[in-house]
Tab-separated table of C-alpha atoms and ligand atoms in Angstrom:
chain	number	residue	atom	x	y	z
Z	1380	MET	CA	192.859	228.939	67.987
Z	1381	PRO	CA	190.049	226.392	67.777
Z	1382	ALA	CA	187.497	227.214	65.076
Z	1383	LEU	CA	183.756	226.883	65.493
Z	1384	SER	CA	181.694	225.822	62.511
Z	1385	PRO	CA	179.180	228.716	62.477
Z	1386	ASP	CA	180.119	231.869	60.618
Z	1387	LEU	CA	179.802	234.654	63.150
Z	1388	ASN	CA	181.164	237.456	60.998
Z	1389	ASN	CA	179.319	240.719	61.725
Z	1390	ARG	CA	177.993	239.255	64.976
Z	1391	VAL	CA	178.641	240.665	68.430
Z	1392	ALA	CA	179.152	238.223	71.295
Z	1393	LEU	CA	179.252	238.936	75.021
Z	1394	VAL	CA	180.839	236.422	77.385
Z	1395	THR	CA	180.235	237.028	81.068
Z	1396	ARG	CA	183.472	236.588	82.982
Z	1397	GLY	CA	185.251	235.872	79.713
Z	1398	SER	CA	188.564	236.875	81.214
Z	1399	ARG	CA	189.737	233.394	82.199
Z	1400	GLY	CA	188.915	229.727	82.535
Z	1401	ILE	CA	186.126	228.334	80.396
Z	1402	GLY	CA	184.887	231.846	79.597
Z	1403	ARG	CA	188.246	232.787	78.129
Z	1404	ALA	CA	188.235	229.702	75.873
Z	1405	ILE	CA	184.706	230.544	74.732
Z	1406	ALA	CA	185.622	234.176	74.009
Z	1407	VAL	CA	188.664	233.153	71.955
Z	1408	SER	CA	186.652	230.529	70.052
Z	1409	LEU	CA	183.843	232.955	69.252
Z	1410	ALA	CA	186.398	235.443	67.932
Z	1411	ALA	CA	187.971	232.691	65.809
Z	1412	ALA	CA	184.529	232.092	64.324
Z	1413	GLY	CA	184.358	235.745	63.310
Z	1414	ALA	CA	182.440	237.395	66.138
Z	1415	THR	CA	183.430	240.676	67.721
Z	1416	VAL	CA	183.667	239.778	71.390
Z	1417	ALA	CA	182.937	241.724	74.565
Z	1418	VAL	CA	184.912	240.140	77.393
Z	1419	ASN	CA	183.272	240.795	80.751
Z	1420	TYR	CA	185.277	240.853	83.950
Z	1421	ARG	CA	184.401	241.853	87.471
Z	1422	GLN	CA	187.710	242.724	89.108
Z	1423	ARG	CA	190.654	241.465	87.088
Z	1424	GLU	CA	190.937	244.069	84.340
Z	1425	SER	CA	194.425	242.955	83.307
Z	1426	GLU	CA	193.246	239.381	82.661
Z	1427	ALA	CA	190.454	240.657	80.425
Z	1428	ALA	CA	192.945	242.916	78.622
Z	1429	ARG	CA	195.137	239.885	77.925
Z	1430	VAL	CA	192.209	238.048	76.306
Z	1431	VAL	CA	191.465	241.122	74.186
Z	1432	SER	CA	195.136	241.234	73.105
Z	1433	GLN	CA	195.110	237.517	72.295
Z	1434	ILE	CA	192.050	237.964	70.088
Z	1435	GLU	CA	193.456	241.070	68.397
Z	1436	SER	CA	196.805	239.360	67.767
Z	1437	ALA	CA	194.935	236.650	65.892
Z	1438	GLY	CA	193.234	239.287	63.729
Z	1439	GLY	CA	189.972	239.493	65.673
Z	1440	ARG	CA	188.168	242.345	67.392
Z	1441	ALA	CA	187.337	242.510	71.098
Z	1442	ILE	CA	186.792	244.860	74.005
Z	1443	SER	CA	186.725	244.323	77.748
Z	1444	VAL	CA	183.824	245.516	79.864
Z	1445	ARG	CA	183.518	245.595	83.653
Z	1446	ALA	CA	180.398	244.494	85.499
Z	1447	ASP	CA	179.302	242.466	88.454
Z	1448	VAL	CA	176.686	240.516	86.537
Z	1449	SER	CA	174.702	239.768	89.690
Z	1450	VAL	CA	173.865	243.481	90.042
Z	1451	ALA	CA	171.083	244.872	87.833
Z	1452	ASP	CA	172.528	248.371	87.472
Z	1453	ASP	CA	175.932	246.952	86.482
Z	1454	VAL	CA	174.300	244.760	83.839
Z	1455	LYS	CA	172.370	247.701	82.384
Z	1456	LEU	CA	175.558	249.776	82.143
Z	1457	MET	CA	177.485	246.840	80.632
Z	1458	ILE	CA	174.916	246.205	77.904
Z	1459	ALA	CA	174.658	249.935	77.157
Z	1460	GLU	CA	178.447	250.156	76.814
Z	1461	VAL	CA	178.665	247.088	74.554
Z	1462	GLU	CA	175.811	248.323	72.369
Z	1463	SER	CA	177.300	251.802	72.034
Z	1464	ARG	CA	180.809	250.523	71.209
Z	1465	LEU	CA	180.020	247.388	69.188
Z	1466	GLY	CA	176.293	247.285	68.458
Z	1467	VAL	CA	173.514	244.959	69.516
Z	1468	VAL	CA	174.542	241.750	71.286
Z	1469	ASP	CA	173.790	238.796	68.992
Z	1470	VAL	CA	175.332	236.054	71.122
Z	1471	LEU	CA	175.173	236.065	74.917
Z	1472	VAL	CA	177.126	233.478	76.877
Z	1473	ASN	CA	176.133	233.406	80.544
Z	1474	ASN	CA	179.342	231.907	81.888
Z	1475	ALA	CA	180.078	233.722	85.167
Z	1476	GLY	CA	179.849	231.319	88.044
Z	1477	ALA	CA	180.432	231.160	91.767
Z	1478	GLY	CA	180.319	228.481	94.417
Z	1479	THR	CA	182.495	228.087	97.472
Z	1480	PHE	CA	182.836	224.462	98.559
Z	1481	CYS	CA	180.632	224.182	101.630
Z	1482	ASP	CA	178.347	221.585	103.194
Z	1483	ILE	CA	174.780	222.397	104.123
Z	1484	ASP	CA	175.514	222.423	107.854
Z	1485	THR	CA	177.884	225.359	107.613
Z	1486	LEU	CA	176.513	227.120	104.536
Z	1487	THR	CA	175.597	230.712	105.370
Z	1488	GLU	CA	172.626	232.649	104.086
Z	1489	VAL	CA	175.034	235.186	102.585
Z	1490	GLU	CA	176.878	232.526	100.571
Z	1491	PHE	CA	173.616	230.882	99.486
Z	1492	ASP	CA	172.257	234.225	98.256
Z	1493	ARG	CA	175.539	235.167	96.539
Z	1494	THR	CA	175.693	231.864	94.669
Z	1495	LEU	CA	172.099	232.155	93.463
Z	1496	ALA	CA	172.732	235.766	92.421
Z	1497	VAL	CA	175.894	235.037	90.427
Z	1498	ASN	CA	174.807	231.746	88.854
Z	1499	LEU	CA	171.099	232.292	88.296
Z	1500	LYS	CA	169.972	235.887	88.686
Z	1501	SER	CA	172.803	237.107	86.460
Z	1502	ALA	CA	171.505	234.993	83.567
Z	1503	PHE	CA	168.041	236.479	83.989
Z	1504	LEU	CA	169.406	240.036	84.130
Z	1505	CYS	CA	171.705	239.648	81.119
Z	1506	THR	CA	169.092	237.800	79.062
Z	1507	GLN	CA	166.418	240.408	79.725
Z	1508	ALA	CA	168.859	243.187	78.817
Z	1509	VAL	CA	169.885	241.734	75.421
Z	1510	LEU	CA	166.457	240.532	74.259
Z	1511	PRO	CA	165.218	243.868	72.847
Z	1512	GLY	CA	168.223	244.044	70.520
Z	1513	MET	CA	167.908	240.399	69.467
Z	1514	ARG	CA	164.196	240.836	68.775
Z	1515	ALA	CA	164.852	243.977	66.732
Z	1516	ARG	CA	167.376	242.087	64.576
Z	1517	ARG	CA	165.276	238.906	64.614
Z	1518	TRP	CA	168.350	236.855	65.449
Z	1519	GLY	CA	170.005	235.816	68.672
Z	1520	ARG	CA	171.708	233.014	70.572
Z	1521	ILE	CA	171.902	232.627	74.345
Z	1522	VAL	CA	174.094	229.981	75.946
Z	1523	ASN	CA	173.861	229.236	79.666
Z	1524	LEU	CA	176.680	227.326	81.384
Z	1525	SER	CA	175.104	224.755	83.673
Z	1526	SER	CA	176.707	221.802	85.435
Z	1527	ALA	CA	176.116	218.125	86.055
Z	1528	ALA	CA	175.542	219.302	89.642
Z	1529	ALA	CA	172.119	220.556	88.517
Z	1530	ARG	CA	170.961	216.960	88.331
Z	1531	GLY	CA	173.343	215.152	90.676
Z	1532	GLY	CA	175.135	215.446	93.968
Z	1533	GLY	CA	178.415	217.090	93.114
Z	1534	LEU	CA	181.095	218.331	95.468
Z	1535	VAL	CA	180.489	222.060	95.777
Z	1536	GLY	CA	177.288	222.044	97.774
Z	1537	VAL	CA	173.537	222.387	97.687
Z	1538	HIS	CA	173.705	226.120	96.961
Z	1539	TYR	CA	175.618	225.425	93.729
Z	1540	ASN	CA	173.317	222.518	92.792
Z	1541	ALA	CA	170.234	224.651	93.370
Z	1542	SER	CA	171.621	227.557	91.359
Z	1543	LYS	CA	172.431	225.380	88.351
Z	1544	ALA	CA	169.106	223.533	88.543
Z	1545	GLY	CA	167.435	226.937	88.558
Z	1546	LEU	CA	169.520	228.003	85.585
Z	1547	GLU	CA	168.312	224.959	83.655
Z	1548	GLY	CA	164.722	225.889	84.520
Z	1549	LEU	CA	165.371	229.428	83.306
Z	1550	THR	CA	166.866	228.041	80.099
Z	1551	ARG	CA	163.907	225.749	79.405
Z	1552	GLY	CA	161.501	228.584	80.155
Y	467	NAP	N1	185.208	224.253	85.820
Y	467	NAP	C1	184.369	223.224	85.836
Y	467	NAP	O1	184.750	222.072	86.027
Y	467	NAP	C2	182.900	223.461	85.577
Y	467	NAP	C3	182.046	222.370	85.537
Y	467	NAP	C4	180.694	222.591	85.288
Y	467	NAP	C5	180.222	223.870	85.089
Y	467	NAP	N2	181.083	224.926	85.157
Y	467	NAP	C6	180.538	226.260	84.957
Y	467	NAP	O2	181.199	226.861	83.859
Y	467	NAP	C7	181.332	228.268	84.081
Y	467	NAP	C8	182.803	228.675	84.000
Y	467	NAP	O3	183.549	227.894	84.907
Y	467	NAP	P1	185.073	228.218	85.250
Y	467	NAP	O4	185.584	227.048	86.014
Y	467	NAP	O5	185.797	228.693	84.072
Y	467	NAP	O6	184.876	229.499	86.168
Y	467	NAP	P2	185.278	229.733	87.671
Y	467	NAP	O7	186.727	229.993	87.693
Y	467	NAP	O8	184.686	228.726	88.598
Y	467	NAP	O9	184.413	231.060	87.872
Y	467	NAP	C9	184.688	231.917	88.904
Y	467	NAP	C10	184.857	233.313	88.338
Y	467	NAP	O10	183.574	233.915	88.052
Y	467	NAP	C11	183.739	235.303	88.173
Y	467	NAP	N3	182.618	235.918	88.826
Y	467	NAP	C12	182.119	235.584	90.038
Y	467	NAP	N4	181.125	236.390	90.357
Y	467	NAP	C13	180.971	237.238	89.308
Y	467	NAP	C14	180.094	238.293	89.050
Y	467	NAP	N5	179.147	238.614	89.931
Y	467	NAP	N6	180.211	238.986	87.900
Y	467	NAP	C15	181.172	238.661	86.994
Y	467	NAP	N7	182.044	237.638	87.200
Y	467	NAP	C16	181.930	236.952	88.340
Y	467	NAP	C17	184.957	235.535	89.036
Y	467	NAP	O11	185.859	236.317	88.292
Y	467	NAP	P3	186.772	237.451	89.024
Y	467	NAP	O12	187.362	236.828	90.220
Y	467	NAP	O13	187.716	237.810	87.962
Y	467	NAP	O14	185.880	238.586	89.371
Y	467	NAP	C18	185.533	234.194	89.315
Y	467	NAP	O15	186.922	234.108	89.091
Y	467	NAP	C19	180.723	228.545	85.462
Y	467	NAP	O16	179.379	228.951	85.286
Y	467	NAP	C20	180.782	227.189	86.139
Y	467	NAP	O17	179.774	227.047	87.119
Y	467	NAP	C21	182.407	224.743	85.398
């Protein structure tokens, strides 16, 4: 497994949609750096379980936790579960992303709203939920996965561009 330079022993990390893709690689890397990792998934429990097994096989510690991170009540339950099983979240990686390829002429209001909710609102909800714990421990790291589409054209569509531009604004704020 790739190793990160920081020592994250005794740290708890949460990776939204850490069950596959870039999120999976981040979860595995954080575990290799010593963190105990909560692997969020929305639907694919078995994929999250495989990431947990991969981390445990390498000597790390991980759990999987279900939540649709665009839904406030789900986020509250997810953070409560992680805190009760692992402790306060020290490292939050807002990785979950959505964006169906669609041009502006055919983009629906539903898809626009869903993309903003998954890519932008989720980061707000998760960040707000972990901040009390980070403040109490006076330590915390939050990583938001943006995209070059935030500042350029890109192929996915204006809904995706807008969501990532908003995420960068949230990050700077
Ligand atoms: N791949 C790239 O080239 C690229 C480039 C720039 C930026 N990024 C960003 O990097 C991040 C990871 O990209 P990726 O390519 O690995 O992911 P991806 O496959 O594009 O992400 C889609 C996944 O996000 C999960 N998801 C969607 N809505 C969710 C929700 N409400 N709650 C929890 N999970 C949800 C879904 O998981 P389930 O189907 O399992 O529910 C879905 O499979 C994203 O934020 C993406 O925008 C990616």
